[in-house]
PDB file of C-alpha atoms in Angstrom:
ATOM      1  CA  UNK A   7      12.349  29.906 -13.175  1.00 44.00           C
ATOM      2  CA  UNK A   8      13.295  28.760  -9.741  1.00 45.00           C
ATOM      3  CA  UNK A   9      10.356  29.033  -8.339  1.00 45.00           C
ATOM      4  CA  UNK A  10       8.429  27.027 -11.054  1.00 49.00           C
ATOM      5  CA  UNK A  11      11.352  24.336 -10.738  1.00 53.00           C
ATOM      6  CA  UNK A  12      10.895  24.243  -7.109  1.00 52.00           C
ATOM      7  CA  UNK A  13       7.418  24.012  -7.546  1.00 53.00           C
ATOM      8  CA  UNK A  14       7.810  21.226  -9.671  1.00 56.00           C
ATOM      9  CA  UNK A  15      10.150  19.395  -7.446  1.00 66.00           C
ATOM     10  CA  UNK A  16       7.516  19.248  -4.384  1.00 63.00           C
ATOM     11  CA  UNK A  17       5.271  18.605  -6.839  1.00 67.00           C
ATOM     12  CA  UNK A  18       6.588  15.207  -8.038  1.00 74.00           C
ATOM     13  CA  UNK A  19       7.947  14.556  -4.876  1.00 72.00           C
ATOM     14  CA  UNK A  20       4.390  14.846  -3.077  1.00 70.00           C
ATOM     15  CA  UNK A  21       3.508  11.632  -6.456  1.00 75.00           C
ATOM     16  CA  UNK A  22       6.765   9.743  -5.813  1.00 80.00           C
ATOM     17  CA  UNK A  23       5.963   9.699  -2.007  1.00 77.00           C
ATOM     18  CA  UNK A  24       2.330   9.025  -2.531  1.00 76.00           C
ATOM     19  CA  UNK A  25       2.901   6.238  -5.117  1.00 82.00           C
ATOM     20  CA  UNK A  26       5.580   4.303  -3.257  1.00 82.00           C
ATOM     21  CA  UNK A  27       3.355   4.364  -0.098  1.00 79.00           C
ATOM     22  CA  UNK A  28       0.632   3.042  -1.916  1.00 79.00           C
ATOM     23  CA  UNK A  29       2.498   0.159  -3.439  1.00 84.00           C
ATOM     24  CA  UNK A  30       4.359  -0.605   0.200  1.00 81.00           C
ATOM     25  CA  UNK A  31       0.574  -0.213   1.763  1.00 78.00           C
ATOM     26  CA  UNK A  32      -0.775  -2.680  -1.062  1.00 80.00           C
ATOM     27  CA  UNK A  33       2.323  -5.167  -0.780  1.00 82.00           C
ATOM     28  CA  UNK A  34       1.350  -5.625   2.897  1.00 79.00           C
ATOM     29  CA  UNK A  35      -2.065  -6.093   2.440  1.00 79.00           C
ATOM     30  CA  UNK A  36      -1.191  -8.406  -0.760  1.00 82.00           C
ATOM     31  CA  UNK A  37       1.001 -10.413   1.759  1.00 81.00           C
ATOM     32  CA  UNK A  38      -1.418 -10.247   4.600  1.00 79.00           C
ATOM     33  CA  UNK A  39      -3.763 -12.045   2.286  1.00 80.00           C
ATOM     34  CA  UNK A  40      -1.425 -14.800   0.959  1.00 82.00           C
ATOM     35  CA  UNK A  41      -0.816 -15.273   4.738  1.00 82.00           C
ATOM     36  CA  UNK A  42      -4.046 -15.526   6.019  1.00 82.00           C
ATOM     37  CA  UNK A  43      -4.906 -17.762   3.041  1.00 84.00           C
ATOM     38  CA  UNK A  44      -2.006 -20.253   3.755  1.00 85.00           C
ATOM     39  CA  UNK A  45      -2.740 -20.370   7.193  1.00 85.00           C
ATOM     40  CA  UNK A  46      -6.623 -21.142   6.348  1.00 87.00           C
ATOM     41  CA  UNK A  47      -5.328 -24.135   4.037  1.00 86.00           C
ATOM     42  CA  UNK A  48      -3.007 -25.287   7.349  1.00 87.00           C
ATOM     43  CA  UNK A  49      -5.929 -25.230   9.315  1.00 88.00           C
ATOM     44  CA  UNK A  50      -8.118 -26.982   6.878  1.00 89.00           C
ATOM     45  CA  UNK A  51      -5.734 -29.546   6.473  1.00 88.00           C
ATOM     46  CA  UNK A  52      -5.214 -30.248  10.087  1.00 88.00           C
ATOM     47  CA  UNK A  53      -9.118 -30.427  10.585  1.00 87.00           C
ATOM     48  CA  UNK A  54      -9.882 -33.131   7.866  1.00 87.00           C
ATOM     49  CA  UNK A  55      -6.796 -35.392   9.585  1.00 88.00           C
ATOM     50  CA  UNK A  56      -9.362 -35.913  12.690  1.00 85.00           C
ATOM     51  CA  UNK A  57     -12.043 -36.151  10.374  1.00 89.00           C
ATOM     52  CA  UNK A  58     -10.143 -38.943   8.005  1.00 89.00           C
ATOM     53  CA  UNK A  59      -8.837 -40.898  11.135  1.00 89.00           C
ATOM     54  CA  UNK A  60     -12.587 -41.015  12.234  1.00 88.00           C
ATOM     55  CA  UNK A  61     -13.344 -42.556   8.846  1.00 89.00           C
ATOM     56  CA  UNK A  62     -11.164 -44.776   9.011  1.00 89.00           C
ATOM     57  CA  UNK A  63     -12.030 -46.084  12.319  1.00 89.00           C
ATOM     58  CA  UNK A  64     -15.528 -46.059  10.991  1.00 88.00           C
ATOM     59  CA  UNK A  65     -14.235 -48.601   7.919  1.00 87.00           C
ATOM     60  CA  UNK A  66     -12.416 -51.002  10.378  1.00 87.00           C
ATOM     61  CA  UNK A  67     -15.706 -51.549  11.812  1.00 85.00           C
ATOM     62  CA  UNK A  68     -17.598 -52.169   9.091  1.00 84.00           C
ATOM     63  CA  UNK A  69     -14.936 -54.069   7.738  1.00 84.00           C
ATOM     64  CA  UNK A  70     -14.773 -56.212  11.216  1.00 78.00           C
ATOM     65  CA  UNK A  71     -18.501 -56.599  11.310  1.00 80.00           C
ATOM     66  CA  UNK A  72     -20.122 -56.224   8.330  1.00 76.00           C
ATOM     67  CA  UNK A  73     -19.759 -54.832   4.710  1.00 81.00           C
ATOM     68  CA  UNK A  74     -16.397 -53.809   3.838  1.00 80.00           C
ATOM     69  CA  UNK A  75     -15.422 -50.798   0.961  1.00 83.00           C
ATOM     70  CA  UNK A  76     -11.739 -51.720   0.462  1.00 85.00           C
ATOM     71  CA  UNK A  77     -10.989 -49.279  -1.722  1.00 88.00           C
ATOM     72  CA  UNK A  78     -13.106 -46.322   0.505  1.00 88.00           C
ATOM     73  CA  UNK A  79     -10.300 -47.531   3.624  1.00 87.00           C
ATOM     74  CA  UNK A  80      -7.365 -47.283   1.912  1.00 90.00           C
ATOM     75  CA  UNK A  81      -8.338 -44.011   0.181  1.00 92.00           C
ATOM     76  CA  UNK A  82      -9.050 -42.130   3.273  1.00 90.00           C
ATOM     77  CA  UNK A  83      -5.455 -43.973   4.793  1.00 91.00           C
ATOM     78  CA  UNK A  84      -3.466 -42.412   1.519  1.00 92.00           C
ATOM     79  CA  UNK A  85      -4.559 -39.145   2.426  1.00 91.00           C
ATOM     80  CA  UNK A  86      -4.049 -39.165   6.247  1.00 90.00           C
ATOM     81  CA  UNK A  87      -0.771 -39.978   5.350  1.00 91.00           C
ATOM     82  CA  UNK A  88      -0.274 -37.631   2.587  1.00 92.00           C
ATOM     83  CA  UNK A  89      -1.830 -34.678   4.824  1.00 89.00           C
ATOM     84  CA  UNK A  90       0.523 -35.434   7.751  1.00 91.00           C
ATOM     85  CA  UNK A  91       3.517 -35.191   5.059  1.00 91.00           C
ATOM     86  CA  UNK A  92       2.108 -31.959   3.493  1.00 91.00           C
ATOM     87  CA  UNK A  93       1.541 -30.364   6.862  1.00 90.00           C
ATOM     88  CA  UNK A  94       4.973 -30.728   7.660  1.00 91.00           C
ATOM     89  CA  UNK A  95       7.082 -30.071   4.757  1.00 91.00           C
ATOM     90  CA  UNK A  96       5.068 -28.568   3.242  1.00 88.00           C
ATOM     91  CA  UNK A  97       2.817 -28.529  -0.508  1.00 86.00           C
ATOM     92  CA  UNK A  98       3.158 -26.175  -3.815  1.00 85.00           C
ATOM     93  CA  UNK A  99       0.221 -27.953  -5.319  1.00 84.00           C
ATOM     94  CA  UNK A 100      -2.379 -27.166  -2.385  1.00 82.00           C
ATOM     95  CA  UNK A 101      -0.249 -24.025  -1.417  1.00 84.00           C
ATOM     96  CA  UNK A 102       0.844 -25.326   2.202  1.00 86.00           C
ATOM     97  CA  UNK A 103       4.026 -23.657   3.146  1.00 87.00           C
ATOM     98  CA  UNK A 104       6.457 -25.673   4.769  1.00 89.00           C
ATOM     99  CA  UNK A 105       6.219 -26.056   9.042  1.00 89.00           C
ATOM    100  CA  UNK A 106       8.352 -23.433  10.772  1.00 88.00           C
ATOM    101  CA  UNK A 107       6.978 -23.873  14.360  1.00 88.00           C
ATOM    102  CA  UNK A 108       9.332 -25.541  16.989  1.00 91.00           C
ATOM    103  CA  UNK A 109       6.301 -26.251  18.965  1.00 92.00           C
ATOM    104  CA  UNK A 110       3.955 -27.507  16.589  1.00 90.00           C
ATOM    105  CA  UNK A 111       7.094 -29.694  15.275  1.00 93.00           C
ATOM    106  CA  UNK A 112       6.888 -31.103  18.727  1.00 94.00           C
ATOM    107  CA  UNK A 113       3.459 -32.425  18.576  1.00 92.00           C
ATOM    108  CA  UNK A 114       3.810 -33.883  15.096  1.00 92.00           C
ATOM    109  CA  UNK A 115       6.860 -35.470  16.465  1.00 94.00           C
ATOM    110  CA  UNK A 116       5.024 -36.967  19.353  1.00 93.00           C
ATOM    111  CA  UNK A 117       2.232 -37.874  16.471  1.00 92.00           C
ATOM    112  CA  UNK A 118       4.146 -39.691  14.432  1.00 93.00           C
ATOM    113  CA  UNK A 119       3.629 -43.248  16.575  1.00 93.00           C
ATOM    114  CA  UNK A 120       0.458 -43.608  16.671  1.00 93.00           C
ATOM    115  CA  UNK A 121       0.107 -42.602  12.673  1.00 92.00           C
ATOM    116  CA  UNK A 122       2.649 -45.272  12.206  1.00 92.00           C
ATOM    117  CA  UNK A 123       0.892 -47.667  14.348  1.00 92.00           C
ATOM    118  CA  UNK A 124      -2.479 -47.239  12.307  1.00 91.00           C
ATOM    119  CA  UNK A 125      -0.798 -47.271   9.275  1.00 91.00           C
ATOM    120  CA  UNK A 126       1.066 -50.356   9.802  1.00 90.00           C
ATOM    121  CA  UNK A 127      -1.398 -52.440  11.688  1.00 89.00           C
ATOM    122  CA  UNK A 128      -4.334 -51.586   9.153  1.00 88.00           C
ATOM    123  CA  UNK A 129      -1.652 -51.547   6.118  1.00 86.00           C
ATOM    124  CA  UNK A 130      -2.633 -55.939   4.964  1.00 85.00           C
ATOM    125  CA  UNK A 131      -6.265 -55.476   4.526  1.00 82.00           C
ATOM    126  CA  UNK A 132      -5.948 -59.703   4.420  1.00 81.00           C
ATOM    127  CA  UNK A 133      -5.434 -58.991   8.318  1.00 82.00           C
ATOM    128  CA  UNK A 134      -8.471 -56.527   9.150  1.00 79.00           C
ATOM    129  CA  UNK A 135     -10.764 -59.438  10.912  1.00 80.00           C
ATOM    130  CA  UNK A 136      -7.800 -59.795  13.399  1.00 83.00           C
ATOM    131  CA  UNK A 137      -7.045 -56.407  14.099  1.00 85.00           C
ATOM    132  CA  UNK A 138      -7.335 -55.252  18.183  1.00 87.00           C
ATOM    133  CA  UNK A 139     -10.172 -52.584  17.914  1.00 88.00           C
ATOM    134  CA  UNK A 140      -9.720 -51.510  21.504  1.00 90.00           C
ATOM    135  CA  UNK A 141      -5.873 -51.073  21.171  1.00 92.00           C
ATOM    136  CA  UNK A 142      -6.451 -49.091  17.374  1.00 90.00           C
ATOM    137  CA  UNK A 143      -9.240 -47.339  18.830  1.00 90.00           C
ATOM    138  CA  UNK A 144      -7.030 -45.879  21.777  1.00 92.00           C
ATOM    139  CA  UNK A 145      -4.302 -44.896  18.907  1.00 91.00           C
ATOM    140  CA  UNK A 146      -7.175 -43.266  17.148  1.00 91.00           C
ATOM    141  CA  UNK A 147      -7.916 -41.284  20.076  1.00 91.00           C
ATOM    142  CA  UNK A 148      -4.699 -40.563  21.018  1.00 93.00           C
ATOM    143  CA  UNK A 149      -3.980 -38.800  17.692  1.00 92.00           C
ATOM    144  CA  UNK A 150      -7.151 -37.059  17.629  1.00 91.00           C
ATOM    145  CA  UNK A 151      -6.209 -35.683  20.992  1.00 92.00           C
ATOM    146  CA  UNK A 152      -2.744 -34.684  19.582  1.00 92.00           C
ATOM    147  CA  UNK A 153      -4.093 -33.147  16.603  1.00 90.00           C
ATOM    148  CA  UNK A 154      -6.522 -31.326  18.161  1.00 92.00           C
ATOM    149  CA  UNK A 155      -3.735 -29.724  19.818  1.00 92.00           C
ATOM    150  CA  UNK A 156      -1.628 -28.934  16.529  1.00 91.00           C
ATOM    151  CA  UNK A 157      -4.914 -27.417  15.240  1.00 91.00           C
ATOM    152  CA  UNK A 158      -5.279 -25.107  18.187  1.00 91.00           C
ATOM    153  CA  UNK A 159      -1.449 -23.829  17.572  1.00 90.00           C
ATOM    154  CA  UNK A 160      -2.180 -23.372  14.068  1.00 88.00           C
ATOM    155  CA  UNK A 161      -5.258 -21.535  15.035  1.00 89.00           C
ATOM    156  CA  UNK A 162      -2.888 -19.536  17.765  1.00 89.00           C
ATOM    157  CA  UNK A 163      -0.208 -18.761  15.023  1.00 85.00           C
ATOM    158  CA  UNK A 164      -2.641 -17.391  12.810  1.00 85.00           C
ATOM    159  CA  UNK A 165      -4.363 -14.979  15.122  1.00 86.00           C
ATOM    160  CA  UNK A 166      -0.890 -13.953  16.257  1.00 85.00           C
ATOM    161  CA  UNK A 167      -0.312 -13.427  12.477  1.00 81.00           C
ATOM    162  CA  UNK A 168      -3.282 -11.280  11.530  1.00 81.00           C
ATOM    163  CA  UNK A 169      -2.566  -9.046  14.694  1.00 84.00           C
ATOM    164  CA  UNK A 170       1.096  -8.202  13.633  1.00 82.00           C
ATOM    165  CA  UNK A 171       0.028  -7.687  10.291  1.00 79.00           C
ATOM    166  CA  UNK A 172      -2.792  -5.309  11.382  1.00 81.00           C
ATOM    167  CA  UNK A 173      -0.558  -3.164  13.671  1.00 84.00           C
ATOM    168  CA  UNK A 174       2.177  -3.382  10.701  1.00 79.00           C
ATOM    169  CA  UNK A 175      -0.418  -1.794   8.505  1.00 77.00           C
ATOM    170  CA  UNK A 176      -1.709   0.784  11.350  1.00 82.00           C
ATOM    171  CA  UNK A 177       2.011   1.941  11.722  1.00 81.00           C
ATOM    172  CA  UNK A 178       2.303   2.046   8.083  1.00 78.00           C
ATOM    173  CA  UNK A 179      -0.982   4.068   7.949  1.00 79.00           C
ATOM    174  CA  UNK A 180      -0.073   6.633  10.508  1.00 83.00           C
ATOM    175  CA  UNK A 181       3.984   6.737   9.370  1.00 81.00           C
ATOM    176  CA  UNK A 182       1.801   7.660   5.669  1.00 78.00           C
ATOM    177  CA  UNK A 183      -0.478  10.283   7.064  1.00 81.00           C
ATOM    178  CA  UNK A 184       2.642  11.796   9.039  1.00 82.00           C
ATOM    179  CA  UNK A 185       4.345  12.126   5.866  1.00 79.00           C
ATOM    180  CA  UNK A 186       1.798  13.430   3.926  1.00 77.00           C
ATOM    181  CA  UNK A 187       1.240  16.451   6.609  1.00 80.00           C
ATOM    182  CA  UNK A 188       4.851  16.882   6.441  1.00 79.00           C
ATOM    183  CA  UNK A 189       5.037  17.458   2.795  1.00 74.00           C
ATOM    184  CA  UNK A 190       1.887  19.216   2.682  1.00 75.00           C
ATOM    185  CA  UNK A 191       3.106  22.086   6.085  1.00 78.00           C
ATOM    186  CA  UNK A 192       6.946  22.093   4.574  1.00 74.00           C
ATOM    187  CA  UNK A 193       6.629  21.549   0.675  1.00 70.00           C
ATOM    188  CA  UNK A 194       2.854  22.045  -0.531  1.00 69.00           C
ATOM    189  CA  UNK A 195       2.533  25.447   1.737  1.00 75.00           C
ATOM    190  CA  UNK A 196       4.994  27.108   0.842  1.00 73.00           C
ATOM    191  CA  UNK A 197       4.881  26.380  -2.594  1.00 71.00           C
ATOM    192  CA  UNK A 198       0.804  27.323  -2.483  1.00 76.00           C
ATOM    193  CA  UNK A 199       2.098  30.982  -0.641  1.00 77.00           C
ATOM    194  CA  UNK A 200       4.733  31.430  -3.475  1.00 76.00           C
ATOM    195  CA  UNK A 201       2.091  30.906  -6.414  1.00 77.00           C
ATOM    196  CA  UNK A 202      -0.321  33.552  -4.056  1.00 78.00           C
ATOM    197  CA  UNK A 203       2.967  36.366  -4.270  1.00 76.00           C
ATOM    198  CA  UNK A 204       4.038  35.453  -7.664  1.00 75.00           C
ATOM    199  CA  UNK A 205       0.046  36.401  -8.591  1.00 78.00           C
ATOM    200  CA  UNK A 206      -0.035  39.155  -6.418  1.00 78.00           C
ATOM    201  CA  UNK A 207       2.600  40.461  -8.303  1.00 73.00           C
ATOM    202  CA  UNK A 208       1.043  39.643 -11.421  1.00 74.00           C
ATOM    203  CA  UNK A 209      -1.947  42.205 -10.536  1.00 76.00           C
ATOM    204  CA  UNK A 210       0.366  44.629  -9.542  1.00 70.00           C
ATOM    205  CA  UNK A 211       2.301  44.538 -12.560  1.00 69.00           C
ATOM    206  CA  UNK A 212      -1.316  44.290 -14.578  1.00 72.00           C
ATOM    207  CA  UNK A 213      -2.474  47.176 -12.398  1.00 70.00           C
ATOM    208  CA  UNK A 214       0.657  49.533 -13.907  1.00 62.00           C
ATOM    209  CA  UNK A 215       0.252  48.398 -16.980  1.00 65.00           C
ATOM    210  CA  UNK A 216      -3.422  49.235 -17.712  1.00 68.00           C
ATOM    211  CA  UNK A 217      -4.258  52.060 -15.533  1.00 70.00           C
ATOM    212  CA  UNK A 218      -0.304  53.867 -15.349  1.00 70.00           C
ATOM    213  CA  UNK A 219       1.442  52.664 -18.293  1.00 71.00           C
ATOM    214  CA  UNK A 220      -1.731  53.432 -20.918  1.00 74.00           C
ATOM    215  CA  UNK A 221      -2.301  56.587 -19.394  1.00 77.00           C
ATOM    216  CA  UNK A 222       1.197  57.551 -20.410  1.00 72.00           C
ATOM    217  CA  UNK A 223       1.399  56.051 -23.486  1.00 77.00           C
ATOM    218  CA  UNK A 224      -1.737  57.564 -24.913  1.00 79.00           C
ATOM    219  CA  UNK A 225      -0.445  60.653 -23.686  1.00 77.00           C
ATOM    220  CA  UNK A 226       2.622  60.709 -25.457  1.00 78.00           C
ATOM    221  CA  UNK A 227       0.325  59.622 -28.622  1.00 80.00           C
ATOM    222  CA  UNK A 228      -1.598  62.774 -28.267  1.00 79.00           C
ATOM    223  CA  UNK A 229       1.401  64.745 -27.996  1.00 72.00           C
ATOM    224  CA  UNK A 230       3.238  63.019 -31.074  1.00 76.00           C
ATOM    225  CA  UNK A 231       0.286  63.745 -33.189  1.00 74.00           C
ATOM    226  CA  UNK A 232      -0.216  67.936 -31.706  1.00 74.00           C
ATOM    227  CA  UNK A 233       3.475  68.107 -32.663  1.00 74.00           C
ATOM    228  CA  UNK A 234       3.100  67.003 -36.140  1.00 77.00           C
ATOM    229  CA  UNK A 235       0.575  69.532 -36.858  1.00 79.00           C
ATOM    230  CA  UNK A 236       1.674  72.893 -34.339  1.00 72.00           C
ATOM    231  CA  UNK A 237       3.646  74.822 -36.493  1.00 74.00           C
ATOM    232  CA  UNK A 238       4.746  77.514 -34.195  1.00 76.00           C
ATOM    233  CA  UNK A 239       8.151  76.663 -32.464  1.00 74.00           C
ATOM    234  CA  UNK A 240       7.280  77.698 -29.000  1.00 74.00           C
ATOM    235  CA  UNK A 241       4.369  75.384 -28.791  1.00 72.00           C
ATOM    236  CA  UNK A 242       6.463  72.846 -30.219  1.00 72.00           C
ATOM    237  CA  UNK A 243       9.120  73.482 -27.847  1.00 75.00           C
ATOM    238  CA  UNK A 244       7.000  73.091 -24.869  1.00 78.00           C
ATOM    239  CA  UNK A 245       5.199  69.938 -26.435  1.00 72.00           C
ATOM    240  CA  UNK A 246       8.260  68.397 -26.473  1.00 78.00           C
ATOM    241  CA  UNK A 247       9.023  69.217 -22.765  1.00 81.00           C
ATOM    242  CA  UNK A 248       5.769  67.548 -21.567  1.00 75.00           C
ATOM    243  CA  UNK A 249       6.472  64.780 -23.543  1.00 76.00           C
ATOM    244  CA  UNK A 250       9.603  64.292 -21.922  1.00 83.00           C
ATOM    245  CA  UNK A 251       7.996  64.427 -18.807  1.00 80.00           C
ATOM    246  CA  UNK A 252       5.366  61.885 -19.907  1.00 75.00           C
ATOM    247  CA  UNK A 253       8.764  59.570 -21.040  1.00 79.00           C
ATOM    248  CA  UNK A 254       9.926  60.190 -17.727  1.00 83.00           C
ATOM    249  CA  UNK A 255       6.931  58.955 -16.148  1.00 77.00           C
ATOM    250  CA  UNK A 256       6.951  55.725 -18.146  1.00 74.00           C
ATOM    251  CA  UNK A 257       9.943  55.054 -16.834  1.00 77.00           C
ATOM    252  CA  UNK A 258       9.190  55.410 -13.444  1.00 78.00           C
ATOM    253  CA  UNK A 259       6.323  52.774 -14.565  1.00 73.00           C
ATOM    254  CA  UNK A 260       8.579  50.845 -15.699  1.00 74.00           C
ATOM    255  CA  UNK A 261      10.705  50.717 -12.928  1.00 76.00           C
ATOM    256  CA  UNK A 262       7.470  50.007 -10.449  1.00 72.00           C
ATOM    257  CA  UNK A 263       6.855  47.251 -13.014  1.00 68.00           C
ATOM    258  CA  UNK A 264      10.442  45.614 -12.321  1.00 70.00           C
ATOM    259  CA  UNK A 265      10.251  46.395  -8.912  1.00 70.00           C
ATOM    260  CA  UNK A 266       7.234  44.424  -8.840  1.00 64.00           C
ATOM    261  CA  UNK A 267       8.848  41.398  -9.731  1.00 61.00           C
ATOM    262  CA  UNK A 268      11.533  41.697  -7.546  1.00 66.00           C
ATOM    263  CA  UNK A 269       9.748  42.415  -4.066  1.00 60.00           C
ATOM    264  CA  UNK A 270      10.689  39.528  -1.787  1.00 49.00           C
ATOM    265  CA  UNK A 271       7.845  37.963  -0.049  1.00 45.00           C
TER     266      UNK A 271
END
């Protein structure tokens, strides 16, 4: 019994270890993934705030000097300004996580007048004929300039993310396999070498019982029966004494049998 409850034990101890690694092993990957994706939506957000202060540069002129698409201007000014919120504190909707970069902070910081200026100056579309091109134009660039930078630390942050993620997995990997060969040298082996005596023992015992123990036993058969049909009292009285012998034998089987069982390893 002990050794089938220790067998058991490593046994579901080998699963326990093997499931929990497997669920820490698919949490980080699960999380490397949500990471990677957020930082992919950061990036993409960042890179359609140059594009959408292009575009609107691109409607000033038109608006200045030829046909103007009110509603295409103000559209692509909502969502610069929208984007520059989002990227900063964040969006559920679009799955932007809020900014946690001193750094990047910095630049948005440092951003944040010549947004205000384009927002502002091109904010009375009554006013657009009047606006200074030259002086909007070097905003424009000026953002693009700065936001270029805040795109190459988001692009930083997230390589710097995917490499600690992949040497958190690698250590996770080889912490797993070094567990595994633990178990498998101190728990599996030994349990694998127990099962080999306990079935040694088994043929042993099978061994005495079909070559020693039936020898015996169908000699004391063949004795019984002699005995119930010798009638002369000598005979019967040596009959008896080899049958003695033959229960004496048995025992000695028996006691091999036993033995067999209790042989340490």
């Amino acid at each position: 019994m002990k050794l089938k409850s220790g067998k058991f034990n490593n046994y579901y101890l080998l699963v326990f270890t093997v499931i929990v690694l497997t669920i820490l092993i698919q949490s980080i990957i699960q999380y490397s993934l949500s990471k990677q994706r957020q930082d992919s939506l950061r990036i993409n957000e960042a890179g359609r705030q140059r594009m959408l202060s292009q575009s609107i540069m691109k409607h000033v002129y038109e608006c200045k000097y030829g046909t103007c698409d009110f509603g295409k201007l103000r559209m692509a000014m909502n969502k610069l300004a929208n984007a520059n919120i989002s990227l900063q504190q964040g969006n559920d909707a679009t799955g932007i996580p809020k900014l946690d970069n001193e750094e990047v902070q910095n630049n948005f910081n440092k951003l944040q007048p010549h947004l205000k200026y384009m927002m502002e100056t091109l904010d009375d579309f009554t006013q657009l004929k009047s606006v200074d091109i030259e002086k909007l134009s070097s905003e424009t660039d000026q953002f693009l300039v700065i936001m270029d930078t805040i795109v190459g630390q988001f692009q930083s942050a997230a390589q710097e993310d995917v490499k600690t993620l992949m040497i958190i997995e690698l250590e996770l990997a080889v912490f797993s396999l070094l567990i595994l060969i633990f178990e498998i040298f101190f728990f599996i082996n030994p349990s694998i070498k127990k099962m080999a005596i306990q079935n040694q023992k088994l043929k042993e015992i099978n061994w005495h019982q079909t070559h020693a123990f039936d020898s015996h036993m169908k000699n004391i058969r063949n004795y019984n029966h002699v005995l119930k049909i010798e009638k002369n009292i000598a005979h019967k009285e040596e009959l008896i004494s080899f049958l003695m012998e033959e229960l004496t034998d048995l025992e000695v089987v028996s006691n091999n049998m036993v033995k067999s069982l209790e042989k340490q390893a």
